[in-house]
XYZ file of C-alpha atoms in Angstrom:
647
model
C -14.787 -33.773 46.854
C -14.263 -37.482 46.362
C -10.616 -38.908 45.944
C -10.238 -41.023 42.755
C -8.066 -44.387 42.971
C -6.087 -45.531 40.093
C -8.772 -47.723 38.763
C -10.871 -44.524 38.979
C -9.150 -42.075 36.939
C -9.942 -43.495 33.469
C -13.549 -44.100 33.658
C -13.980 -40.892 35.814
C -12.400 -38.470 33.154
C -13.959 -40.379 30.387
C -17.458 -39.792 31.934
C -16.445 -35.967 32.290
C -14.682 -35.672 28.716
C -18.502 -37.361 27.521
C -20.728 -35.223 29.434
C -18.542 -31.531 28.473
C -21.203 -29.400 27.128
C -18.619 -25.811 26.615
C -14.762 -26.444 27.143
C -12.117 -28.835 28.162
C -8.837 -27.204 30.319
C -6.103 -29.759 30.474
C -3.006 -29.637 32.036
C -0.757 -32.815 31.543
C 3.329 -31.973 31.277
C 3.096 -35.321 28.987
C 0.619 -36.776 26.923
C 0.072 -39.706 24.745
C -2.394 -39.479 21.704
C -3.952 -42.586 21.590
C -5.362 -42.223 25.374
C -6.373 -38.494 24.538
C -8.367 -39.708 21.724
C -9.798 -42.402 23.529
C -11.195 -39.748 26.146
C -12.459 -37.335 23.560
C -14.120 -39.357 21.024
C -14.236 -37.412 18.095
C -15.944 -34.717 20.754
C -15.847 -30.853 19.183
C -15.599 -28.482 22.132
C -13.300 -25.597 23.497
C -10.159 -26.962 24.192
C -6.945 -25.574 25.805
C -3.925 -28.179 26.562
C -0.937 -26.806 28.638
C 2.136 -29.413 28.142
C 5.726 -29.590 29.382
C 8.828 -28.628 26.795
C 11.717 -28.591 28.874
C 13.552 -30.087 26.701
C 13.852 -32.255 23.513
C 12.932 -35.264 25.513
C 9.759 -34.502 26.261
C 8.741 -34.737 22.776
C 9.695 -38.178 22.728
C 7.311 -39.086 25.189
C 4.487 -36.554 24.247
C 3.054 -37.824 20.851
C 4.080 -35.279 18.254
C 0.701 -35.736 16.157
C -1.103 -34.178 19.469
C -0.590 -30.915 18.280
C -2.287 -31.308 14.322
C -5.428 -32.825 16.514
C -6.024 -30.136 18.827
C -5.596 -27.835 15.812
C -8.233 -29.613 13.554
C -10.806 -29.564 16.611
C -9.743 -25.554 16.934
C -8.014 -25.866 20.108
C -5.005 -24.256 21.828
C -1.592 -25.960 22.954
C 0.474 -23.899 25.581
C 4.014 -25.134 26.342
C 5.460 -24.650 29.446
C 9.143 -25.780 30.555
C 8.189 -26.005 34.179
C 4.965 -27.201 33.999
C 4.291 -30.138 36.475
C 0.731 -29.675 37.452
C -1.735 -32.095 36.066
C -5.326 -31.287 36.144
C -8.308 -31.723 33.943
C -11.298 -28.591 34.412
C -14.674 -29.790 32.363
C -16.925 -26.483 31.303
C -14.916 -24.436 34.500
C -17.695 -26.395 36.691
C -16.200 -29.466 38.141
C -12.056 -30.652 37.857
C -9.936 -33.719 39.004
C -6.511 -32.689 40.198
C -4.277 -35.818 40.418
C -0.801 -37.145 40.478
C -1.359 -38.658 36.518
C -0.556 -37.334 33.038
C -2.498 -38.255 30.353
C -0.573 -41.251 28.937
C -0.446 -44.740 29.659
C 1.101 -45.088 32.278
C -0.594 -42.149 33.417
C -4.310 -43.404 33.703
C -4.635 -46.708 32.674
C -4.767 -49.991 34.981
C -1.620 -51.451 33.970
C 0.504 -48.195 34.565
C 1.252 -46.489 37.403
C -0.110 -45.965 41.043
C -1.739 -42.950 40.621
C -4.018 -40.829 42.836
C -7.189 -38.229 42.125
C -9.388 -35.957 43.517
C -12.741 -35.233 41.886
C -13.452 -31.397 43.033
C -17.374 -30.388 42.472
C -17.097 -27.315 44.876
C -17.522 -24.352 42.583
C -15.318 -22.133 44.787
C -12.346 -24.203 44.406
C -12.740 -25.180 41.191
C -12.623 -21.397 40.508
C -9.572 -20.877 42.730
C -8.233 -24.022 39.747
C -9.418 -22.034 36.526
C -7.463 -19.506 38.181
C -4.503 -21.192 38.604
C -4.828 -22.725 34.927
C -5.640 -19.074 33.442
C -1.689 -17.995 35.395
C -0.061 -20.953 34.163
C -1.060 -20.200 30.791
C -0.163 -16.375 30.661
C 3.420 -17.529 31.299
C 3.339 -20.142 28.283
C 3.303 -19.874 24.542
C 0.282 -20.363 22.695
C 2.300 -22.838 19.620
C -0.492 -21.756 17.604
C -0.017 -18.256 17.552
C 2.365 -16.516 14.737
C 5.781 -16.867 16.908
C 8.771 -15.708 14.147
C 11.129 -16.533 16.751
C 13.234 -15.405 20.290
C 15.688 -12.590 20.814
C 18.848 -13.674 21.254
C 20.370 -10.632 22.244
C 19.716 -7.234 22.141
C 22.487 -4.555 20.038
C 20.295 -1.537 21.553
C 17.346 -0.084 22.527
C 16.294 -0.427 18.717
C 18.294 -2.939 17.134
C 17.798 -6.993 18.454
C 19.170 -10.711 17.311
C 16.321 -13.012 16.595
C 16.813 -16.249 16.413
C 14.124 -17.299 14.145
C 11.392 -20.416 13.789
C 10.636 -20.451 10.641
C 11.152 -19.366 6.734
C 10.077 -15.458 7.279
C 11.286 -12.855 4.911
C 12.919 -9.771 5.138
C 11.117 -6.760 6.145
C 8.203 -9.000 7.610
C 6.720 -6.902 10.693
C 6.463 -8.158 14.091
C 5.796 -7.772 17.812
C 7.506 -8.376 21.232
C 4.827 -8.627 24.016
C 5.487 -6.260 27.427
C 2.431 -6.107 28.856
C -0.861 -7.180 27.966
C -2.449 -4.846 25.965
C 1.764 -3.251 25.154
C 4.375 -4.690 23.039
C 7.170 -3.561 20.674
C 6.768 -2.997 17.118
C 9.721 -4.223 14.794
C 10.880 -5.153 11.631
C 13.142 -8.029 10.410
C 15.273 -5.957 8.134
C 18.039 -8.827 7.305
C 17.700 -12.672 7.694
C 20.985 -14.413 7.919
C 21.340 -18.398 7.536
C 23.482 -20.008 9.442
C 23.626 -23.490 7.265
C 25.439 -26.908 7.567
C 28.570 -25.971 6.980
C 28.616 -23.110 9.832
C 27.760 -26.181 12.126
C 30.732 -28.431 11.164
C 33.548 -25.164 11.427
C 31.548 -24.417 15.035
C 31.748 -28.505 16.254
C 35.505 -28.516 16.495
C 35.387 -25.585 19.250
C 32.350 -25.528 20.515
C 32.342 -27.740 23.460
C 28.846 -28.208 25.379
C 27.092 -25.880 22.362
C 24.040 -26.502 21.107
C 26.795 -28.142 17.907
C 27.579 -31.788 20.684
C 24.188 -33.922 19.677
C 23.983 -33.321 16.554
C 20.831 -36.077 16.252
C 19.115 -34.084 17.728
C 19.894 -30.583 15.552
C 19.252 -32.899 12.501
C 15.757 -34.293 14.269
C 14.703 -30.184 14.484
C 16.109 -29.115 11.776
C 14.443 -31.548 9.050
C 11.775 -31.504 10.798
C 8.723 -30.421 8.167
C 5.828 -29.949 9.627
C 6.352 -25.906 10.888
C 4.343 -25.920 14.207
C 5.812 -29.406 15.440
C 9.262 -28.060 13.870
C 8.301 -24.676 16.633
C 7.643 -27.214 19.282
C 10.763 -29.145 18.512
C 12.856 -26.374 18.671
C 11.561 -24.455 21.529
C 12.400 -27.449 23.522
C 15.849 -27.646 22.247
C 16.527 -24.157 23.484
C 15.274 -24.857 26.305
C 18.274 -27.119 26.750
C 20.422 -25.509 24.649
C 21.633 -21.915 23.268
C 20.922 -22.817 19.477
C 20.298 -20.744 16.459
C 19.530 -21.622 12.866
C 18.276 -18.697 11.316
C 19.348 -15.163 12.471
C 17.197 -12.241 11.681
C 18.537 -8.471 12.701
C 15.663 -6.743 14.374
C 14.308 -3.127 14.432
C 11.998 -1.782 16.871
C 9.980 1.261 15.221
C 8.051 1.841 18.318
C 6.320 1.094 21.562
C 2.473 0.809 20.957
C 0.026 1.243 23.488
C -3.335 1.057 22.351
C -4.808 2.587 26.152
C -3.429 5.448 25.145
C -5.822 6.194 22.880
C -8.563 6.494 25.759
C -6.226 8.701 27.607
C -5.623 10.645 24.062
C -1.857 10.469 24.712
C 0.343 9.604 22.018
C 0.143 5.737 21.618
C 3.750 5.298 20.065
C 6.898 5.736 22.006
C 10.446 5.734 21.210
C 12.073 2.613 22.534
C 14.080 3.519 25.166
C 14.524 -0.284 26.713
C 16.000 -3.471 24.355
C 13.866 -6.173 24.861
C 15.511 -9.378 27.083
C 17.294 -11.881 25.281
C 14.665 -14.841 25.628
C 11.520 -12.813 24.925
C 9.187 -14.185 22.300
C 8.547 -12.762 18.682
C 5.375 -13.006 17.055
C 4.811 -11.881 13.467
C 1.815 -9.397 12.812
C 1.122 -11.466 9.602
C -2.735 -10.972 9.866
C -3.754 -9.124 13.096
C -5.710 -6.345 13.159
C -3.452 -3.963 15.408
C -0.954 -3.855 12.853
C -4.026 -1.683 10.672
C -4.436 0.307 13.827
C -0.909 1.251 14.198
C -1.279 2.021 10.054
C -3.703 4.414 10.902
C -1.500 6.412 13.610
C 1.083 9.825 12.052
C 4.519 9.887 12.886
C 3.495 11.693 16.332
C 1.939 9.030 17.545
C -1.784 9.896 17.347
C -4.617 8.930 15.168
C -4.665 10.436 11.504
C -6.462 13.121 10.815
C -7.772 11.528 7.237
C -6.178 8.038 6.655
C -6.386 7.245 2.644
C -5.749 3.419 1.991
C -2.734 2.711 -0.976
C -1.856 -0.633 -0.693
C -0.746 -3.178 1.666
C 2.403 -3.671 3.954
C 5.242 -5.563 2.471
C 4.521 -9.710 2.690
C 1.085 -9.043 3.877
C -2.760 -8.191 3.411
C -2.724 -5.566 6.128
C -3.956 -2.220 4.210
C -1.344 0.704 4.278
C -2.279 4.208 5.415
C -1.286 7.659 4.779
C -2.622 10.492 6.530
C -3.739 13.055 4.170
C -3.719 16.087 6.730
C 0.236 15.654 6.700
C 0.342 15.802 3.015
C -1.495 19.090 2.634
C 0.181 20.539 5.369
C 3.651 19.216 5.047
C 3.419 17.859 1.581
C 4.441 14.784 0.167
C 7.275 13.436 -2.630
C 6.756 10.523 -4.780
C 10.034 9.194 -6.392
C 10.718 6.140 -8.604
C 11.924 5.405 -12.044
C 9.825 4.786 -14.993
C 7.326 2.119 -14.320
C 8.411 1.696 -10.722
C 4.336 2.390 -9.656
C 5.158 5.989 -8.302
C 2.101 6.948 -10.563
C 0.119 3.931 -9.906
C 0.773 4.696 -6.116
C -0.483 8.243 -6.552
C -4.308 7.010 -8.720
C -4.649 4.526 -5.512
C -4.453 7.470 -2.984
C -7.490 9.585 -5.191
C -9.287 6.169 -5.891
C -9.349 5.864 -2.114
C -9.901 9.669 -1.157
C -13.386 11.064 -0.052
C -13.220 14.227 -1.926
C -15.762 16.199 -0.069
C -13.875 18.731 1.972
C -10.940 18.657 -0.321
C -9.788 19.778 -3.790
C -7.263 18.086 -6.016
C -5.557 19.465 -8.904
C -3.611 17.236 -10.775
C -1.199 18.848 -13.396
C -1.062 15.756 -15.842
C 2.032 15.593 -18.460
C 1.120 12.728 -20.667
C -2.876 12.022 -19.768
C -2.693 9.489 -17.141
C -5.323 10.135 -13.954
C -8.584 10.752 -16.280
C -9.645 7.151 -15.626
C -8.772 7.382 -11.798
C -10.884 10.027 -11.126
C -14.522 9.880 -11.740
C -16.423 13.197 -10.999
C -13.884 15.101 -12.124
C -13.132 18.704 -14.623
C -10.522 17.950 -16.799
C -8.919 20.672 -19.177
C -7.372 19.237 -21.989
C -4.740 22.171 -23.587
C -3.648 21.864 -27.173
C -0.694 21.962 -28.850
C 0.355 25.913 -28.512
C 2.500 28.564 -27.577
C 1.607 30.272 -24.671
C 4.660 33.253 -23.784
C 3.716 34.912 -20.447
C 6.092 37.869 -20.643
C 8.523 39.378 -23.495
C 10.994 37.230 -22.774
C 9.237 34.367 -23.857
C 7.865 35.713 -27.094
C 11.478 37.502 -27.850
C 13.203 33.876 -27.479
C 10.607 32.481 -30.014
C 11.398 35.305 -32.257
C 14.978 34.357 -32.159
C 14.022 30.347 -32.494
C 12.785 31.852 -35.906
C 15.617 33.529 -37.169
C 13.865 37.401 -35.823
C 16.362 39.311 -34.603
C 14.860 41.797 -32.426
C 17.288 44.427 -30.200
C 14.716 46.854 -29.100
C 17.329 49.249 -30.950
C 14.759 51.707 -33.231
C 12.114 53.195 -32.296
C 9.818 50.592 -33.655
C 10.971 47.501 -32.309
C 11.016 49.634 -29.224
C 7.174 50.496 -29.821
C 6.735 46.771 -30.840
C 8.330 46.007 -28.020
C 6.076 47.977 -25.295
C 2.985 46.401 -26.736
C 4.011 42.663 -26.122
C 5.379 43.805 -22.567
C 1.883 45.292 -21.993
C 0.147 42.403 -23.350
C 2.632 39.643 -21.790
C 1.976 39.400 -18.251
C 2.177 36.246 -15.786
C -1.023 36.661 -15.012
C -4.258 35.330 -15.342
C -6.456 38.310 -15.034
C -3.740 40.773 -16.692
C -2.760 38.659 -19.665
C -3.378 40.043 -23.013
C -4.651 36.457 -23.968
C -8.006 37.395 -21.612
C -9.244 39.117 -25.802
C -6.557 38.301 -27.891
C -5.077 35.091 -29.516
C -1.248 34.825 -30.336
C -1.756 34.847 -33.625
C -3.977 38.626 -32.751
C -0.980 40.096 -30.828
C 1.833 39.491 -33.332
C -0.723 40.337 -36.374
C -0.888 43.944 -34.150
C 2.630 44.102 -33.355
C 3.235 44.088 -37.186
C 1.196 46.519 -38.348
C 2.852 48.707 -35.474
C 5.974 48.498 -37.188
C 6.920 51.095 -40.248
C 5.056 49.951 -43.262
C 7.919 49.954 -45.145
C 10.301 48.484 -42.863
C 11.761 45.118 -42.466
C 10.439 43.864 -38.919
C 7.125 43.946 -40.323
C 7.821 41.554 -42.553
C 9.865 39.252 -40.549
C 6.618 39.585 -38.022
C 4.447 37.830 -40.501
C 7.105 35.750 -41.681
C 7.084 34.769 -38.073
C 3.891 33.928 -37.978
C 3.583 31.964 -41.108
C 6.650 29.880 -39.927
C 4.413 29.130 -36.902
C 1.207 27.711 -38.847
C 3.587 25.521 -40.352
C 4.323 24.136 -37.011
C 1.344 24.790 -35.306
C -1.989 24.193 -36.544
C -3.481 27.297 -37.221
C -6.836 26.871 -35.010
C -4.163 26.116 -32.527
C -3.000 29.592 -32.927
C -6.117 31.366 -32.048
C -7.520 29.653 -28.545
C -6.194 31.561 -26.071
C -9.111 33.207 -24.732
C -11.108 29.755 -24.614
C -7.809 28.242 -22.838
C -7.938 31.483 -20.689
C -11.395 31.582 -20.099
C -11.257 27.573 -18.878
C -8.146 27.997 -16.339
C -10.425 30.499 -15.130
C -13.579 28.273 -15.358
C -11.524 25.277 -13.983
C -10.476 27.850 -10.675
C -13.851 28.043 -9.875
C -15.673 24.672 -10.768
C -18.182 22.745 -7.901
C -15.559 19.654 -8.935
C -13.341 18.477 -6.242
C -10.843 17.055 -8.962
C -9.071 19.122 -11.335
C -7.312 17.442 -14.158
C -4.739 20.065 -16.323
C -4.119 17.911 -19.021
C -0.650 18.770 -20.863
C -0.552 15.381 -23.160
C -0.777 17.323 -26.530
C 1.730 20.324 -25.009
C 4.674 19.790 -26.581
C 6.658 22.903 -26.208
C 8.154 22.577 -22.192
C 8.033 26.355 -21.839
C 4.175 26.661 -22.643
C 4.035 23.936 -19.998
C 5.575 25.874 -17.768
C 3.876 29.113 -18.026
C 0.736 27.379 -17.946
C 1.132 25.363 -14.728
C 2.713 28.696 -13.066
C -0.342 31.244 -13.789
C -2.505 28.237 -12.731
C -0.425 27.653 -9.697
C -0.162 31.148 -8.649
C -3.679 31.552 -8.849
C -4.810 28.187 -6.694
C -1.949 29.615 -4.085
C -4.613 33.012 -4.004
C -7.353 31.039 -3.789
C -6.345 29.028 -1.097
C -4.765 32.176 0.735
C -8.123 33.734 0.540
C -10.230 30.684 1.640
C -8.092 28.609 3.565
C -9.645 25.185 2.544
C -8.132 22.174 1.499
C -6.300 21.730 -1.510
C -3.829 19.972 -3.139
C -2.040 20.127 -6.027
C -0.150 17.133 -7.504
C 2.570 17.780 -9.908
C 3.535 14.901 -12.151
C 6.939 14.481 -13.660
C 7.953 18.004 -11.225
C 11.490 17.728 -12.362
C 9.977 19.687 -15.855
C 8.214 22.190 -14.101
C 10.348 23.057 -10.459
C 13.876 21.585 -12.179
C 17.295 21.582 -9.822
C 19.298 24.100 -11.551
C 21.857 22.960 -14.667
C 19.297 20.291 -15.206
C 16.777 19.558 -18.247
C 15.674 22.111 -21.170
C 14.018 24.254 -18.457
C 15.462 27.100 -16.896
C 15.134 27.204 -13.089
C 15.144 30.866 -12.287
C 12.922 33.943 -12.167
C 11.682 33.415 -15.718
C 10.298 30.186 -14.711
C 7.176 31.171 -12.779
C 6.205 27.249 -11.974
C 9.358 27.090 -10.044
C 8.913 30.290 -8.575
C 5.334 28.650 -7.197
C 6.553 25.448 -6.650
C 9.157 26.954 -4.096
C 6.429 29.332 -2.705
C 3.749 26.435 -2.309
C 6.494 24.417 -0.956
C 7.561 27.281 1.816
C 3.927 28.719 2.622
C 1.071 26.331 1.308
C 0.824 24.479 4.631
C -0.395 27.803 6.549
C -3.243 28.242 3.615
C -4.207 24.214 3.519
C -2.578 23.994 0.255
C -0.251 20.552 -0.005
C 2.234 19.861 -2.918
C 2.643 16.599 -3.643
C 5.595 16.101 -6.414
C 6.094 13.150 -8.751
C 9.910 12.606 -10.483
C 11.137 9.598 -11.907
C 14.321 11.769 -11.453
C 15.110 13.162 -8.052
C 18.248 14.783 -8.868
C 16.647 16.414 -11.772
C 14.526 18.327 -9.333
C 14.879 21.572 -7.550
C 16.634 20.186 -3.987
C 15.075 23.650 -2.171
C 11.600 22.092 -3.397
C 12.552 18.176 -2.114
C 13.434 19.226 1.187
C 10.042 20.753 1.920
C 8.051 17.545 1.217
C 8.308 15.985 4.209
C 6.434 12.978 3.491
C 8.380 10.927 0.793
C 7.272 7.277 -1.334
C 10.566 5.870 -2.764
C 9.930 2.710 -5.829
C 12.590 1.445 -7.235
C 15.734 3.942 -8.766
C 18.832 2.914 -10.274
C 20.428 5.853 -11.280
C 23.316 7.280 -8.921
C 22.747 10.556 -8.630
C 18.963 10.028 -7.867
C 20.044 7.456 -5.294
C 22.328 10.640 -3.771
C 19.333 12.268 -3.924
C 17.076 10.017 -2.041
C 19.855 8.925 0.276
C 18.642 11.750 3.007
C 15.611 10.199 3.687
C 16.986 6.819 4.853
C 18.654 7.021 8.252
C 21.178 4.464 9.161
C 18.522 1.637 10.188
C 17.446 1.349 6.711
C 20.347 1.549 4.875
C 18.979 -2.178 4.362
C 15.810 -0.869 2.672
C 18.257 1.879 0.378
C 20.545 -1.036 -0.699
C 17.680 -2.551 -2.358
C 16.129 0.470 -4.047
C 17.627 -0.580 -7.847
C 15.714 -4.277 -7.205
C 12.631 -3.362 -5.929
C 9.665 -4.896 -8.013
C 7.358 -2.561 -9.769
C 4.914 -1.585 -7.250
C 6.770 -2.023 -4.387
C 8.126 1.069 -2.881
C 9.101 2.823 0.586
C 7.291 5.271 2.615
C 8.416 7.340 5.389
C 8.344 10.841 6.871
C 5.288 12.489 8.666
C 2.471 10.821 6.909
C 3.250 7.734 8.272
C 3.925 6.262 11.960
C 6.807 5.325 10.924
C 9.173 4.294 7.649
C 7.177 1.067 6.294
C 7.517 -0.925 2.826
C 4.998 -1.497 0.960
C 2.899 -3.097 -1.856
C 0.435 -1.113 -4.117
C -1.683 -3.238 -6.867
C -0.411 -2.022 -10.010
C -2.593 -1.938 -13.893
């Protein structure tokens, strides 16, 4: 140990500063650029400063431009209000502990009368990196992401944050409470508290943060943002100001050691943070993915599939698959909203090899999102599944047919037998339409009038209808059966050319009906997206489809929806109109992705899904921006906005 006099302090930490081989740990409450530049010469080393910012003042004695130096060099400023200490530790090996800040007056000959000690012992110079390392913990690293400071706390999930800088709503962010804990949240409104708001405030205000207003105005137009931090940290530090308000939510609790003691790592808030605590955004940190990659119960996902990216950010978004095909999902936007877009990114991203897609396609769009794929393409046709159907296309065509005589009764027993809903029953397993109402004809008297109405019937239909058209049904049957049993992991049912809604229907209900016995009888994974579901499971009184017992895809859409999760079979439905959709069928998806909707009834609709802390995120639904949507329930940790990448 050797004690320094005040012509020895200069040249002393000027030999040290030279001769630092690792890192530089400086404490000086004050410090004046042109003497720290004059010790460091242009050095590059590891470099953490701890400085005063009591208040304001100390700013005008510190040289601002300290802070873009240390940040060019990749060092670290800490700011501490009570900071006093003045030290200098050179590659945590020798240290001079003094009465002398780095300024001026500080260290140089005309200044002060300052004293040193030059410490070499290794013990006590630990004992001092200790001491540095505790100061720090209890100072803010400017450097770091801080949004801002929590003014006040409304409950254990809903805070006031005063906040630092331009940040936008729904930007995420964290509240430290431990080391390794802290407190998820979102800024879900920014208010701005402006000029004018200062002058109404001065007349009343007393001694408010509104009484040196030279001071406001030196923060305030301040633009460099980290000296603009600094500045205004030390003004609250004298002073309860606010510029910018944002309303906090806290989402959760996170505790990443949790997932060592395989304990749910997300926790309910239970405890509003204190008014003073710092807020850091979670702009570009890794734990933010983590937490993306956690279910709504708090544990890891079973099978995370990437979609996009959180709102304001290039943190990838998650969704955990296992909760889809379990608990299913609903995706709900208005036409080019990205609910479809949103839907290709989830089977760009998914690994396909323990699980099977089928993808009931109204107008042709996922053949280019999924590669190894079977795709059945079905033409434009009629395809009646019972008497009903064929008996309402009779009467489309001016047949009238009462089942009165005894040969429309005959006639009639032969279509029953032939019409089932059904893919290994179906009459269409040998015969074509145009086959079964050929025989039903030449069932009828000879002589008599339904006969020729029968083949009037069917030359009305080649009129509509090409006539090849007519005639597939055992290919079409023979691929749905093909397509059942197919080593692909993606099934596309491709219904662009369909245009007749109740040949749709039946269609996607035999097909659904069988991958529900399939999956009942194998139990493995499967799910089964259904796009634009509002035409095949419709809310009753809605669209051209009826949504009863003669509609046997809403009859499996409601039995998928109630029983699919104990077979492994997920539903996940795509609307552009919610309240066009069976609401039985909506309230069984229990993972939902809301894009943008205008319409009021679909906002009803959707309005169960958004508790009161984001009636924020609701009131925004009819101007979200293509792409950008909302996505909450059991696939997710918690209700999160989002960004997918849309073309």
């Amino acid at each position: 140990m050797e004690v320094l006099s005040k012509e020895d302090i200069f040249p002393t930490l000027k030999k040290l500063f030279s001769s630092a081989k690792k890192s530089l740990k400086i404490s000086s409450p004050w410090i004046k650029t042109e003497v720290f530049e004059k010790l460091l010469d242009n050095k590059k080393i590891n470099l953490e400063l701890i400085i005063r910012n009591s208040e304001i003042e100390d700013f005008l004695i510190t040289d601002t431009d300290i802070f873009e130096i240390v940040k060019e060099i990749g060092g670290r400023i800490y700011l501490n209000p009570d900071i006093h200490s003045k030290f200098v530790i050179v590659d945590e090996e020798i240290a001079v502990v003094g009465s002398a800040n780095i300024t001026k007056s500080g260290i140089y000959l005309d200044g002060n009368i300052e004293t040193a000690v030059l410490i070499d012992d290794k013990k006590e110079v630990k004992k001092l990196l200790s001491q540095f390392e505790s100061i720090k913990s209890s100072s803010i690293d400017i450097f770091q992401e801080i949004a801002g400071i929590v003014l006040n706390s409304v409950s254990a999930i809903s805070s006031e944050v005063l906040l630092f800088q331009e940040i936008p709503q729904q930007t995420y962010v964290k509240i430290p409470i431990s080391q390794k804990a802290f407190l998820l949240g979102r800024i879900a409104i920014v208010k701005d508290i402006n000029d004018s708001v200062f002058s109404t405030f001065y007349n009343f205000a007393g001694k408010s943060i509104f009484t040196e207003p030279k001071k406001l105005e030196m923060v305030i137009t301040e633009k460099d943002p980290v000296l603009r931090k600094v500045l205004l940290l030390a003004y609250l530090n004298e002073k309860n100001a606010s510029i910018k308000v944002g309303q906090l939510e806290l989402l959760a609790e996170f505790n990443p050691e949790k997932i060592k003691e395989k304990e749910s790592i997300l926790k309910t808030p239970m405890t509003p943070p204190q008014a003073g605590s710092l807020v850091y955004t979670l702009k570009n940190e890794k734990e933010i993915e983590d937490i993306m990659q956690i279910n709504h119960a708090g544990y890891q996902m079973s099978r995370p599939v990437r979609f996009g990216k959180l709102f304001n950010s290039n943190l990838n978004a998650f969704i955990d698959l296992e909760k889809i095909y379990t608990m299913h999902m609903a995706v709900l936007g208005t036409t080019g909203s990205g609910k479809t877009t949103f839907v290709r990114r989830l089977l760009e991203n998914l690994n396909f090899n323990d699980i099977k897609v089928y993808i009931f396609d109204l107008y042709g769009e996922y053949g280019k999102s999924v590669k190894d794929k079977y795709e059945l393409s079905f033409p434009n046709t009629l395809f009646p599944i019972s008497f009903e159907n064929i008996k309402e296309l009779f009467r489309q065509y001016g047949v009238l047919f009462q089942e009165k005589s005894t040969e429309e009764k005959r006639v009639g027993a032969f279509l029953r037998k032939n019409l089932k809903p059904d893919l290994h029953i179906i009459g269409f397993r040998e015969k074509s339409l145009e086959d079964l109402v050929i025989e039903a004809a030449e069932l009828a008297d000879i002589k008599g009038e339904l006969r020729n109405e029968l083949f009037l019937f069917m030359d009305m239909l080649r009129r509509d209808f090409e006539e090849e058209f007519l005639k597939v049904h055992p290919q079409i049957v023979k691929e749905m059966e093909d397509s059942l049993i197919t080593d692909k992991n993606a099934v596309i049912y491709n219904f662009q050319e369909v245009e007749d809604p109740v040949t749709r229907v039946n269609i996607a209900g035999i097909l659904m009906k069988e991958i529900f016995r399939l999956s009942k009888t194998d139990r493995k994974k499967s799910v089964i997206i259904l796009e634009e579901a509002q035409n095949f499971a419709p809310e009753k009184g809605f669209g051209e489809i009826q949504s009863g017992s003669s509609n046997l895809s809403y009859l499996m859409a409601r039995k998928i929806a109630t029983e699919g999760r104990k077979f492994n079979l997920g539903l996940i439905a795509i609307t552009q109109r919610p309240a066009n959709i069976s609401k039985y069928v909506l309230s069984q998806l229990n993972t939902q992705a809301v894009f943008k909707l205008i319409n009021r009834n679909d906002l009803d609709a959707v309005s169960v899904f958004f508790e009161y802390s984001k009636e924020d995120i609701f009131s925004v639904l009819p101007f979200l921006k293509p792409g950008t949507g909302f996505i909450t329930g059991l696939g997710v940790p918690f209700g999160i906005l989002t960004e997918i990448k849309l073309g």
